[in-house]
């Protein structure tokens, strides 16, 4: 059988020791195999320009171009390049990246859903993503009437030693408090230091981190809840954009990135708790979380929680800002979103698993809540 001709030669610049880079590589490879054939070259150690590339024909680049190391050689070749790094404030190339404002907003909503009223944000101030993740977190809380304490250290010690000023900041915590950390490495530092200062995680300090390296998150003193920021989808979208650029289409301006939304919070032990002091409300939330995808109704809840309906509805609305029925629907829809991303179940199957009477009702509720159809959401997330 005759071999297909090589369509493009694409060079990848990624540090494969990082989980985000490996995920982006999977997405780029998937696009290359589906839409190619592409010949892929790779610099996977984050080092200088590979001497082996000199003299080779390269049609385009995709890279985590976090510094200007590769800028001059790429510009000299005069071929298209797509950057997928969010570290630089000013981007030199067309840019595909995670929607970091949405990352922060997703963390805030998860904490709010758990009943927290005190919040903090912890991030290294140097990378550009730190400001945008913080922006999403702080603005979402402000829209609900909450303030957020912010700690941005001057230095970061990679060996998890407490950062300058961190002890004093943590000692000011009034539990229960929810802390969003810019990434998993800062989360590791925070959890360990909280334990050193006498705070229990998550009982007193709940933690969500802004990116998910599952090895790091699972190895922390308390396994870290994390945002799935969609790095594989970033890699796929970057390859798709580069393909169009190599075919002669102009890329978007460097200061107008293509933003890929995060998909979900991966809940691990560090945030798996409810910050609700009222034992009846806490029991109600636990019941809804465990049984919402059954044919659960408000009368079913009242059979389990010995409180009058009017009193329970009033207390629930005051603390969580929504009705019992709205909470049942919220949990069902979040489960449906997870199945749309993680499974190949069709809409009828997802509706049945999530407590909806039929697929049209599921579709209508999904669109009402998220402004997008389930099919469009699944396509976007994949």
Coordinates of C-alpha atoms in Angstrom, one line a residue:
X1 CA 0.0 0.0 0.0
X2 CA 1.4 3.4 -1.0
X3 CA 2.2 5.8 1.8
X4 CA 0.5 9.1 2.1
X5 CA 2.8 12.0 1.4
X6 CA 3.9 14.2 4.4
X7 CA 1.6 17.2 4.3
X8 CA 3.4 19.4 6.9
X9 CA 6.4 19.4 9.1
X10 CA 5.5 20.9 12.5
X11 CA 8.0 21.6 15.3
X12 CA 6.7 21.3 18.9
X13 CA 8.4 23.2 21.7
X14 CA 7.2 21.7 25.0
X15 CA 8.6 20.8 28.4
X16 CA 7.4 17.3 28.7
X17 CA 8.2 17.2 32.5
X18 CA 5.0 19.3 33.0
X19 CA 1.6 17.7 33.0
X20 CA 0.1 20.7 31.0
X21 CA 2.6 20.2 28.3
X22 CA 2.0 16.5 28.0
X23 CA -1.8 17.1 27.8
X24 CA -1.3 19.8 25.1
X25 CA 1.0 17.3 23.2
X26 CA -1.8 14.7 23.3
X27 CA -4.2 17.2 21.8
X28 CA -1.8 18.3 19.1
X29 CA -1.0 14.7 18.2
X30 CA -4.6 13.8 18.0
X31 CA -5.3 16.6 15.5
X32 CA -2.2 15.7 13.5
X33 CA -3.3 12.1 13.2
X34 CA -6.9 13.0 12.3
X35 CA -6.2 15.8 9.9
X36 CA -2.6 15.1 8.7
X37 CA -0.4 13.5 7.7
X38 CA 2.0 15.7 9.7
X39 CA 5.6 15.0 10.5
X40 CA 6.2 16.1 14.1
X41 CA 9.5 17.4 15.4
X42 CA 9.8 18.0 19.1
X43 CA 11.9 19.8 21.6
X44 CA 10.5 18.4 24.9
X45 CA 13.0 19.5 27.5
X46 CA 12.5 23.3 27.5
X47 CA 16.2 23.9 26.5
X48 CA 17.8 26.1 23.8
X49 CA 17.0 25.9 20.1
X50 CA 17.9 22.4 18.9
X51 CA 20.9 22.4 16.6
X52 CA 19.4 19.4 14.8
X53 CA 16.7 21.7 13.5
X54 CA 19.2 23.9 11.6
X55 CA 18.7 23.4 7.9
X56 CA 15.5 21.4 8.2
X57 CA 12.3 22.4 6.4
X58 CA 9.7 23.4 9.0
X59 CA 6.2 24.6 8.1
X60 CA 5.1 25.8 11.5
X61 CA 5.6 25.8 15.2
X62 CA 3.4 25.1 18.3
X63 CA 5.0 25.8 21.6
X64 CA 4.9 26.7 25.3
X65 CA 6.8 29.8 24.4
X66 CA 7.1 31.2 28.0
X67 CA 10.2 33.3 27.2
X68 CA 11.8 34.9 24.2
X69 CA 14.3 32.0 23.7
X70 CA 12.7 30.9 20.5
X71 CA 11.3 34.2 19.2
X72 CA 14.2 35.2 17.0
X73 CA 14.8 31.8 15.3
X74 CA 11.0 31.5 14.5
X75 CA 10.8 35.0 13.2
X76 CA 13.9 34.4 11.1
X77 CA 12.3 31.4 9.4
X78 CA 9.2 33.4 8.7
X79 CA 6.8 30.5 9.2
X80 CA 3.5 30.5 11.3
X81 CA 3.7 29.8 15.0
X82 CA 1.1 29.4 17.7
X83 CA 1.9 30.0 21.4
X84 CA 0.0 28.1 24.1
X85 CA 1.8 29.6 27.1
X86 CA 0.0 32.0 29.4
X87 CA 3.1 33.1 31.3
X88 CA 4.0 36.1 29.2
X89 CA 2.0 39.3 29.5
X90 CA 2.8 40.3 25.9
X91 CA 2.4 37.6 23.4
X92 CA 4.7 37.6 20.3
X93 CA 2.6 35.1 18.2
X94 CA -1.1 34.1 17.7
X95 CA -2.1 32.6 21.0
X96 CA -4.4 29.7 22.1
X97 CA -4.8 29.3 25.9
X98 CA -7.0 28.4 28.8
X99 CA -9.6 31.0 29.7
X100 CA -8.0 31.8 33.0
X101 CA -10.7 34.2 34.1
X102 CA -13.2 31.3 33.8
X103 CA -10.8 29.1 35.8
X104 CA -11.0 31.5 38.7
X105 CA -14.8 31.9 38.4
X106 CA -15.3 28.2 38.4
X107 CA -13.3 27.8 41.6
X108 CA -15.4 30.6 43.2
X109 CA -18.7 29.1 42.2
X110 CA -17.7 25.7 43.6
X111 CA -16.8 27.3 47.0
X112 CA -20.0 29.3 47.0
X113 CA -22.0 26.1 46.3
X114 CA -20.4 24.6 49.4
X115 CA -21.6 27.4 51.6
X116 CA -18.4 29.3 52.2
X117 CA -18.5 33.0 53.2
X118 CA -14.7 33.7 53.7
X119 CA -12.3 33.5 50.8
X120 CA -8.6 34.0 49.9
X121 CA -6.5 33.8 46.8
X122 CA -2.8 32.7 46.8
X123 CA -0.7 33.1 43.7
X124 CA 2.8 33.8 42.4
X125 CA 2.5 37.3 40.9
X126 CA 5.0 36.8 38.1
X127 CA 3.2 34.8 35.5
X128 CA 0.4 36.5 33.5
X129 CA -2.1 33.8 34.3
X130 CA -2.0 34.7 38.0
X131 CA -3.7 38.0 37.5
X132 CA -6.4 36.6 35.3
X133 CA -7.2 33.6 37.5
X134 CA -7.4 35.9 40.4
X135 CA -9.6 38.3 38.5
X136 CA -12.1 35.6 37.7
X137 CA -12.1 34.4 41.3
X138 CA -12.4 37.8 43.0
X139 CA -15.0 39.3 40.6
X140 CA -17.3 36.2 40.9
X141 CA -17.2 36.6 44.7
X142 CA -17.7 40.3 44.5
X143 CA -20.8 39.8 42.4
X144 CA -22.2 37.8 45.3
X145 CA -21.2 40.4 47.9
X146 CA -18.1 38.7 49.2
X147 CA -14.5 40.1 49.7
X148 CA -11.4 38.1 49.1
X149 CA -8.0 38.3 50.9
X150 CA -5.1 38.1 48.5
X151 CA -1.5 36.9 49.2
X152 CA 1.1 37.3 46.5
X153 CA 4.6 36.4 47.8
X154 CA 7.7 38.1 46.5
X155 CA 9.6 34.8 46.1
X156 CA 8.7 31.2 45.6
X157 CA 10.8 28.4 47.1
X158 CA 10.5 25.2 45.0
X159 CA 11.2 23.0 48.0
X160 CA 7.9 23.9 49.8
X161 CA 9.6 25.9 52.5
X162 CA 7.1 28.6 53.8
X163 CA 7.2 31.8 51.8
X164 CA 8.1 35.1 53.2
X165 CA 5.1 36.5 55.1
X166 CA 3.1 33.3 54.6
X167 CA 2.9 32.4 58.3
X168 CA 1.5 35.7 59.3
X169 CA -1.1 35.6 56.5
X170 CA -2.3 32.1 57.4
X171 CA -2.4 32.9 61.1
X172 CA -5.0 35.6 60.3
X173 CA -7.4 32.9 58.8
X174 CA -10.8 32.7 60.5
X175 CA -12.2 29.2 59.7
X176 CA -13.9 28.0 57.8
X177 CA -12.2 29.7 54.8
X178 CA -11.9 28.7 51.2
X179 CA -8.6 29.4 49.5
X180 CA -8.0 29.3 45.7
X181 CA -4.3 28.7 44.8
X182 CA -3.0 29.7 41.4
X183 CA -1.6 26.3 40.6
X184 CA -1.0 22.9 42.2
X185 CA 2.6 23.6 43.4
X186 CA 1.3 26.6 45.5
X187 CA -1.5 24.4 46.8
X188 CA 1.0 21.8 47.9
X189 CA 2.9 24.6 49.8
X190 CA -0.3 26.0 51.3
X191 CA -1.6 22.7 52.6
X192 CA 1.7 21.8 54.2
X193 CA 2.0 25.2 55.8
X194 CA -1.6 25.2 57.1
X195 CA -0.8 21.9 58.9
X196 CA 2.4 23.4 60.3
X197 CA 0.3 26.4 61.7
X198 CA -2.3 24.2 63.2
X199 CA -5.1 24.4 60.6
X200 CA -6.9 21.3 59.4
X201 CA -7.5 20.9 55.6
X202 CA -10.4 20.9 54.6
X203 CA -12.2 21.1 57.9
X204 CA -10.9 24.7 58.6
X205 CA -9.2 25.6 55.3
X206 CA -10.6 24.3 52.0
X207 CA -8.3 24.4 49.0
X208 CA -8.8 24.3 45.2
X209 CA -5.9 24.8 42.8
X210 CA -6.0 26.3 39.4
X211 CA -4.5 23.5 37.4
X212 CA -4.4 19.7 37.6
X213 CA -1.2 17.7 37.7
X214 CA -2.7 14.6 39.1
X215 CA 0.6 13.3 40.4
X216 CA 1.3 16.5 42.3
X217 CA -2.3 16.8 43.5
X218 CA -2.5 13.3 44.8
X219 CA 1.0 13.5 46.5
X220 CA 0.2 16.6 48.6
X221 CA -0.3 16.2 52.3
X222 CA -4.0 16.3 51.6
X223 CA -5.0 15.4 47.9
X224 CA -5.7 18.7 46.1
X225 CA -9.0 19.5 44.4
X226 CA -8.2 21.1 41.0
X227 CA -9.6 22.8 37.9
X228 CA -9.5 20.7 34.7
X229 CA -8.3 23.6 32.5
X230 CA -8.5 21.7 29.3
X231 CA -4.8 21.5 28.2
X232 CA -5.5 18.7 25.7
X233 CA -8.2 20.9 24.1
X234 CA -5.7 23.8 24.0
X235 CA -3.2 21.6 22.1
X236 CA -5.9 20.5 19.6
X237 CA -7.2 24.0 19.0
X238 CA -3.6 25.3 18.5
X239 CA -3.0 22.6 15.9
X240 CA -6.2 23.5 14.2
X241 CA -5.3 27.2 14.1
X242 CA -1.7 26.4 12.9
X243 CA -3.2 24.3 10.1
X244 CA -5.3 27.2 8.8
X245 CA -2.3 29.5 9.1
X246 CA 0.0 27.2 7.1
X247 CA -2.7 27.1 4.5
X248 CA -2.5 30.9 4.1
X249 CA -5.2 32.2 6.5
X250 CA -4.1 35.1 8.7
X251 CA -3.9 34.2 12.4
X252 CA -5.6 36.3 15.1
X253 CA -3.7 39.3 16.6
X254 CA -1.3 38.2 19.3
X255 CA -3.3 40.2 21.9
X256 CA -6.6 38.5 21.0
X257 CA -6.1 34.9 22.2
X258 CA -8.4 32.0 21.4
X259 CA -9.7 31.1 24.8
X260 CA -10.5 27.5 25.8
X261 CA -12.9 27.2 28.8
X262 CA -12.2 24.9 31.7
X263 CA -14.5 21.9 32.1
X264 CA -14.9 21.1 35.8
X265 CA -13.6 21.0 39.3
X266 CA -11.9 17.7 40.1
X267 CA -12.9 17.3 43.7
X268 CA -10.4 15.6 46.0
X269 CA -10.1 15.7 49.7
X270 CA -8.8 19.3 50.1
X271 CA -12.2 20.9 49.3
X272 CA -14.6 17.9 49.9
X273 CA -16.6 19.6 52.7
X274 CA -19.6 21.8 53.3
X275 CA -19.1 25.0 55.2
X276 CA -22.6 25.0 56.6
X277 CA -23.1 25.4 60.3
X278 CA -26.8 24.5 60.3
X279 CA -27.0 20.7 60.7
X280 CA -30.4 20.5 59.0
X281 CA -29.1 22.4 55.9
X282 CA -25.9 20.4 55.8
X283 CA -27.9 17.1 55.9
X284 CA -30.2 18.5 53.1
X285 CA -27.2 19.3 50.9
X286 CA -25.6 15.9 51.5
X287 CA -28.9 14.2 50.6
X288 CA -29.3 16.2 47.4
X289 CA -25.7 15.5 46.4
X290 CA -26.2 11.8 46.9
X291 CA -29.7 11.3 45.5
X292 CA -30.4 14.2 43.0
X293 CA -30.1 11.9 40.0
X294 CA -32.8 9.7 41.4
X295 CA -36.5 10.8 41.1
X296 CA -35.8 13.0 44.2
X297 CA -38.5 15.6 45.1
X298 CA -38.8 18.2 47.9
X299 CA -41.3 15.9 49.8
X300 CA -38.7 13.1 49.7
X301 CA -36.2 15.5 51.4
X302 CA -38.7 16.4 54.1
X303 CA -39.2 12.7 54.8
X304 CA -35.5 12.6 55.7
X305 CA -34.9 16.0 57.3
X306 CA -37.3 16.7 60.2
X307 CA -38.1 20.3 59.4
X308 CA -41.2 22.0 58.1
X309 CA -41.1 22.7 54.4
X310 CA -41.5 26.5 54.7
X311 CA -38.8 26.8 57.4
X312 CA -36.4 24.6 55.5
X313 CA -37.0 26.4 52.2
X314 CA -36.5 29.8 53.9
X315 CA -33.3 28.8 55.7
X316 CA -31.9 27.1 52.6
X317 CA -32.5 30.1 50.5
X318 CA -31.0 32.5 53.1
X319 CA -27.7 30.5 53.4
X320 CA -27.2 29.1 49.8
X321 CA -29.2 31.7 47.8
X322 CA -31.4 29.2 45.9
X323 CA -34.4 27.0 46.5
X324 CA -34.3 23.3 47.2
X325 CA -35.6 22.5 43.7
X326 CA -33.0 24.7 42.2
X327 CA -30.3 22.9 44.1
X328 CA -31.6 19.5 42.9
X329 CA -31.5 20.8 39.3
X330 CA -28.0 22.3 39.7
X331 CA -26.6 19.0 40.9
X332 CA -28.3 17.1 38.1
X333 CA -26.9 19.5 35.5
X334 CA -23.4 19.4 36.9
X335 CA -23.5 15.6 36.7
X336 CA -24.8 15.8 33.1
X337 CA -21.9 18.2 32.2
X338 CA -19.4 15.7 33.6
X339 CA -20.9 12.8 31.6
X340 CA -20.9 14.9 28.4
X341 CA -17.2 15.5 28.8
X342 CA -16.1 12.1 30.1
X343 CA -18.4 9.6 28.4
X344 CA -19.9 8.7 25.0
X345 CA -23.4 8.3 26.4
X346 CA -26.1 9.7 24.2
X347 CA -28.5 12.4 25.4
X348 CA -31.3 9.9 26.3
X349 CA -28.8 7.9 28.4
X350 CA -27.5 11.0 30.1
X351 CA -31.0 12.3 30.8
X352 CA -32.0 8.9 32.4
X353 CA -28.8 8.8 34.5
X354 CA -29.2 12.3 35.8
X355 CA -32.8 12.2 36.8
X356 CA -34.5 14.0 33.9
X357 CA -37.7 12.5 32.5
X358 CA -36.5 12.6 28.9
X359 CA -33.8 14.1 26.6
X360 CA -35.8 17.2 25.4
X361 CA -36.4 18.2 29.0
X362 CA -32.7 17.7 29.8
X363 CA -31.8 19.7 26.7
X364 CA -34.1 22.6 27.6
X365 CA -32.9 22.8 31.2
X366 CA -29.2 22.6 30.1
X367 CA -29.6 25.4 27.6
X368 CA -31.6 27.5 30.1
X369 CA -28.8 27.2 32.7
X370 CA -25.7 27.4 30.5
X371 CA -26.8 29.2 27.4
X372 CA -25.6 26.3 25.1
X373 CA -27.1 23.0 24.0
X374 CA -25.6 19.7 25.4
X375 CA -24.4 18.8 21.9
X376 CA -22.6 22.1 21.4
X377 CA -21.1 21.9 24.9
X378 CA -19.8 18.4 24.3
X379 CA -18.2 19.5 21.0
X380 CA -16.7 22.6 22.7
X381 CA -15.2 20.5 25.5
X382 CA -13.7 17.9 23.2

